[in-house]
Amino acid sequence: MPVGTAATVKGFTQSALEDLGAEIILANTYHLYLRPGHDLIRRLGGLHQFMSWTRAILTDSGGFQVFSLSDLRKVTDEGVRFRSHLDGSEHLLTPEKAAEIQLALGSDIAMVLDECIETPAPRVAAESALLRTTAWAKRARKYFLDCAAKNGDPTQWQFGIVQGATFADLRRRSAQQLIEIDFPGYAVGGLAVGEPHEMTCEMTGVATEELPKEKLRYLMGVGRPEQIADYVSLGIDMMDCVLPTRAARHACMYTSEGRVLIKNARYAEDQRPIDPACSCAICKRYTRAYLRHLFTAGEITAAILATHHNVHFYLDIMRQIREAIEFGNLAKFSSAMRARYAAGPA
Amino acid sequence: MPVGTAATVKGFTQSALEDLGAEIILANTYHLYLRPGHDLIRRLGGLHQFMSWTRAILTDSGGFQVFSLSDLRKVTDEGVRFRSHLDGSEHLLTPEKAAEIQLALGSDIAMVLDECIETPAPRVAAESALLRTTAWAKRARKYFLDCAAKNGDPTQWQFGIVQGATFADLRRRSAQQLIEIDFPGYAVGGLAVGEPHEMTCEMTGVATEELPKEKLRYLMGVGRPEQIADYVSLGIDMMDCVLPTRAARHACMYTSEGRVLIKNARYAEDQRPIDPACSCAICKRYTRAYLRHLFTAGEITAAILATHHNVHFYLDIMRQIREAIEFGNLAKFSSAMRARYAAGPA
């Protein structure tokens, strides 16, 4: 899922995203709650109508941004009290409020509020966050079902989020407790936040072993191009990541041959496309030399072209993975990607 | 002509510009000379190939930017010595050099180097700049024709530039001297730089009375939406202006009902398109409320959508003017536009 934080995938028009074949995007509840506000979006017909996007939208709970962006956050059993990073105003995000906001936004998939903790976390902190996450998930589910009973089926799916930091038994317990609540889909949260990739995979595998195969399983906030196939191998169906869009704006291009840091002087007269093996509209038309020039000159067109290519590259990874699964080649595809993206920066 | 300063119309992909029906764009010689350099662009096949734009390109001489952007400029009969606004390096722009750079860029229409002076200018300064402009035009023409004789017809048209500040007789003399040199087209320069619109029109009219009708006549650096028809009435065929693109990036939208400053709080829940009478892709799909949100959130997508609309609006003015000419309605169209854009900021 490309990330469209504030109801736009930065640098994309909606029709360009459609042309690329994006079927679902992620929008951030924290940002939309603060600006322009979920009530405004509800009055204007919901997020789909507001941003003119008829395909699927997943919203997060806002929790992750509260924990990472806002000031003065204070977590109690009730919820998280925080100050807006925009104007310092004080807000209280509870499991019910997070569900209410997302119902107002009218996203297709909504996430429950979970407690995010810093890693590495001591076991006692991880266990306490997990218990609170379960308690919050119950309240969020109850609020959601009460609303559905009152207002009719909202056509929204609400997902629970497995926590448990880097402790396999806690991950298992978290998954089991969420399954008991019964969600139409499950996410795995609190991973890819600094721990080694092997640990991310181990914890993801522990969770997916527990989570029902017939329901969607979503690994939040991943990943690098060479890691995606690993997560799919572990049973993950959905991922979101700012990497393709954010890296693009910083002139880091993903290609079939690895990363191309396009501002490098070596590309000044390079007449090849960003990725000679790529079929996207940017690679068909523009050279590395031109893209380097646009970045060097600080032109916003640079971000448009680069973002288009990188999102195409990510969506194409998923297409290739589906094909590899069909032909039984996933392990081979995965190791080929790893070889290309061996070391170096994300 | 939309302005594509650094080989890109800010916020546009080339295919989006093509879809809008832009037939010609302007690129700035000063900027491209400094970065990435005309020699690099020549080695990569010229500006058309560099930026992947097969339609027409007009380049200015670089003079206007030297006079307005660079430091330490010193004008002599030889040319203008200046320091780059990018790195402080010293350069000398002569009539020959300006022609050479534009031949390297391979634009379809090139401008001779002229001396731009501040307005209001005393008559003696205006006359001296005019004489130097004529002398430079002769040298530029000679350099151009010598190159053509040596290397074959470059398929480039070189235009002379009428100067003379706000003095009718000087404007006339400038035009006559350029006609004597014999260019395939003529521009009127040094106008719309602060003088009243009536004066711009008077001086433009004086110039076009002299300039041959069968050749293209180009008024440089104009104009506001309500002024364009006036210039066409005076015999002007071509104009360029940063206004539609620059205003768009500052959230000023041009509409059939006048300017819409889209960041205004009154548009926060406005579900109408930017311009209900507009047929552009942005007006078909997005609301004022959404555009306002994107600007308020500082999203680059705001610039993309707004620029698209404003450039469409400007190109549409020209389409409407052509139609009005055919039906003999130009004066009526002109006064209707003036009524809509009566007062207020550009």
XYZ file of C-alpha atoms in Angstrom, chain A residues 82-339:
258
model
C -1.117 14.131 23.705
C -0.387 17.531 22.278
C -0.755 18.181 18.548
C 2.566 18.663 16.737
C 0.799 21.371 14.708
C -0.549 23.764 17.325
C 0.132 22.256 20.745
C -3.556 21.657 21.430
C -4.342 18.825 23.859
C -6.236 15.719 22.750
C -7.249 12.379 24.186
C -7.166 9.373 21.903
C -9.065 6.394 23.289
C -9.843 3.065 21.607
C -13.413 4.310 21.094
C -12.272 7.654 19.705
C -9.867 6.018 17.237
C -12.721 3.810 16.011
C -15.098 6.775 15.825
C -12.639 8.865 13.784
C -12.085 6.045 11.320
C -15.813 5.452 10.949
C -16.153 9.161 10.168
C -13.371 8.888 7.590
C -15.181 5.909 6.105
C -12.061 3.923 5.271
C -12.469 0.342 4.068
C -10.137 -1.089 6.676
C -9.691 0.474 10.117
C -7.161 -0.403 12.799
C -7.752 -0.621 16.537
C -5.726 1.591 18.860
C -2.737 -0.266 20.242
C 0.028 0.697 22.625
C 3.302 1.160 20.789
C 6.452 0.908 22.884
C 10.054 1.662 22.109
C 12.369 -1.195 21.242
C 14.300 -2.916 22.526
C 11.759 -3.216 25.331
C 12.178 -5.118 28.586
C 9.810 -8.077 28.893
C 7.761 -6.449 31.628
C 7.054 -3.380 29.477
C 6.211 -5.543 26.477
C 3.810 -7.645 28.508
C 2.096 -4.644 30.002
C 1.675 -3.021 26.547
C 0.323 -6.276 25.174
C -2.280 -6.572 27.926
C -3.355 -2.980 27.402
C -3.491 -3.526 23.650
C -5.824 -6.478 24.166
C -8.032 -4.506 26.547
C -8.162 -1.617 24.075
C -8.906 -3.994 21.193
C -11.936 -5.334 23.119
C -13.232 -1.823 23.726
C -12.622 -0.781 20.114
C -14.417 -3.895 18.839
C -17.362 -3.287 21.168
C -17.620 0.350 20.104
C -17.457 -0.629 16.451
C -20.110 -3.356 16.768
C -22.399 -1.098 18.822
C -22.163 1.536 16.076
C -22.853 -1.084 13.430
C -25.898 -2.301 15.375
C -27.161 1.276 15.664
C -26.333 2.647 12.230
C -26.244 -0.437 10.065
C -23.233 -2.198 8.611
C -20.588 0.479 7.950
C -18.945 -1.624 5.190
C -15.731 -1.132 7.150
C -13.464 -3.907 8.334
C -11.793 -3.443 11.683
C -8.451 -5.161 12.247
C -6.796 -6.102 15.524
C -3.053 -5.589 16.010
C -0.705 -8.211 17.436
C 1.888 -6.756 19.826
C 4.440 -8.420 22.095
C 7.705 -6.781 21.052
C 10.459 -9.349 20.471
C 9.091 -12.090 22.750
C 7.704 -15.061 20.880
C 5.415 -16.235 23.665
C 3.974 -12.731 24.094
C 3.367 -12.473 20.340
C 1.549 -15.801 20.455
C -0.530 -14.765 23.450
C -1.429 -11.440 21.808
C -2.551 -13.192 18.630
C -4.647 -15.698 20.573
C -6.347 -12.983 22.594
C -7.225 -11.020 19.444
C -8.548 -14.123 17.702
C -10.818 -14.605 20.677
C -12.215 -11.085 20.152
C -12.742 -12.076 16.518
C -11.691 -9.528 13.901
C -12.173 -9.825 10.121
C -8.429 -9.336 9.730
C -5.249 -8.975 11.774
C -2.183 -6.805 11.694
C 1.233 -7.394 13.171
C 2.507 -4.189 14.747
C 5.539 -2.935 16.615
C 8.025 -4.530 14.249
C 10.632 -3.136 11.830
C 11.346 -0.420 14.357
C 15.070 -0.997 14.659
C 15.439 -4.698 15.436
C 17.391 -6.953 12.998
C 15.488 -8.257 9.973
C 15.833 -11.821 11.257
C 13.993 -10.832 14.430
C 11.260 -9.113 12.400
C 10.838 -12.313 10.426
C 10.868 -14.529 13.505
C 8.174 -12.480 15.272
C 6.115 -12.199 12.079
C 6.282 -15.965 11.642
C 5.224 -16.580 15.238
C 2.197 -14.330 14.714
C 1.129 -15.734 11.348
C 1.369 -19.272 12.718
C -1.387 -18.308 15.138
C -3.477 -16.049 12.898
C -6.139 -17.679 10.684
C -5.008 -18.179 7.095
C -8.394 -17.355 5.612
C -8.262 -13.808 6.991
C -6.069 -10.971 5.803
C -2.746 -10.618 7.607
C -1.074 -7.236 7.480
C 2.480 -6.407 8.545
C 2.602 -2.727 9.420
C 5.250 -0.285 8.221
C 7.433 -2.500 6.028
C 9.615 -2.806 4.099
C 12.750 -2.601 2.015
C 12.490 -4.060 -1.500
C 14.553 -7.145 -0.661
C 12.491 -7.931 2.467
C 9.025 -7.981 0.968
C 9.203 -11.506 -0.396
C 10.348 -12.758 3.015
C 7.225 -11.379 4.642
C 4.996 -12.869 1.954
C 6.695 -16.220 2.514
C 5.699 -15.933 6.178
C 2.046 -15.557 5.222
C 1.723 -11.763 5.094
C -0.853 -10.430 2.585
C -0.555 -6.674 3.072
C 2.165 -4.169 3.862
C 2.523 -0.402 3.871
C 5.661 1.655 3.719
C 6.682 5.280 3.179
C 9.994 4.083 1.766
C 9.209 4.240 -1.986
C 7.682 7.730 -1.746
C 10.038 9.196 0.866
C 13.174 7.781 -0.746
C 12.006 9.160 -4.101
C 11.784 12.658 -2.699
C 15.353 12.208 -1.469
C 16.526 11.133 -4.932
C 16.925 7.467 -4.031
C 15.599 5.382 -6.889
C 14.839 1.674 -6.630
C 15.784 -0.367 -9.670
C 16.090 -3.979 -10.754
C 19.859 -3.521 -10.289
C 19.676 -2.014 -6.814
C 19.501 1.547 -5.525
C 20.435 4.453 -7.774
C 21.247 7.647 -5.865
C 20.355 9.833 -8.795
C 21.988 13.070 -7.592
C 25.398 11.422 -7.913
C 27.615 13.249 -10.449
C 28.185 9.989 -12.335
C 24.645 10.268 -13.709
C 25.087 13.816 -15.084
C 25.292 12.601 -18.673
C 23.731 9.174 -18.271
C 21.213 8.771 -21.062
C 19.799 5.505 -19.744
C 16.425 5.431 -18.030
C 16.379 5.147 -14.226
C 15.948 1.399 -14.651
C 16.532 -0.049 -18.128
C 14.396 -3.059 -17.163
C 11.456 -0.948 -15.973
C 8.277 -0.465 -17.959
C 6.967 2.623 -16.146
C 6.056 5.842 -17.946
C 9.042 7.660 -16.428
C 11.598 5.095 -17.542
C 10.061 5.056 -21.018
C 10.496 8.789 -21.430
C 13.212 10.351 -19.252
C 16.929 9.852 -18.721
C 18.936 9.658 -15.519
C 20.693 12.851 -16.652
C 17.405 14.748 -16.801
C 16.226 13.442 -13.441
C 19.551 14.310 -11.846
C 19.271 17.821 -13.270
C 15.764 18.253 -11.845
C 16.889 17.134 -8.395
C 19.997 19.322 -8.500
C 17.862 22.315 -9.484
C 15.396 21.567 -6.664
C 12.455 21.221 -9.057
C 9.233 19.672 -7.717
C 8.903 17.822 -11.018
C 11.829 15.716 -9.746
C 9.667 14.426 -6.890
C 6.786 13.699 -9.270
C 8.882 11.621 -11.671
C 10.883 9.853 -8.953
C 7.847 8.977 -6.838
C 6.029 7.596 -9.851
C 8.934 5.303 -10.645
C 9.493 4.074 -7.082
C 5.814 3.307 -6.431
C 5.663 1.484 -9.766
C 8.725 -0.473 -8.668
C 7.097 -1.497 -5.372
C 3.784 -2.458 -6.975
C 5.767 -4.438 -9.503
C 7.549 -6.346 -6.735
C 4.126 -7.497 -5.539
C 3.139 -8.508 -9.088
C 6.365 -10.468 -9.441
C 5.792 -12.120 -6.068
C 2.304 -13.243 -7.112
C 3.777 -14.664 -10.293
C 6.610 -16.364 -8.391
C 4.087 -17.977 -6.050
C 2.134 -19.296 -9.016
C 5.270 -20.779 -10.546
C 6.722 -21.987 -7.229
C 9.705 -19.620 -7.513
C 9.262 -17.398 -4.479
C 12.434 -18.486 -2.669
C 14.461 -17.890 -5.825
C 12.914 -14.469 -6.374
C 13.589 -13.590 -2.764
C 17.287 -14.449 -2.886
C 17.723 -12.631 -6.200
C 16.254 -9.467 -4.644
C 18.509 -9.840 -1.619
C 21.584 -10.119 -3.814
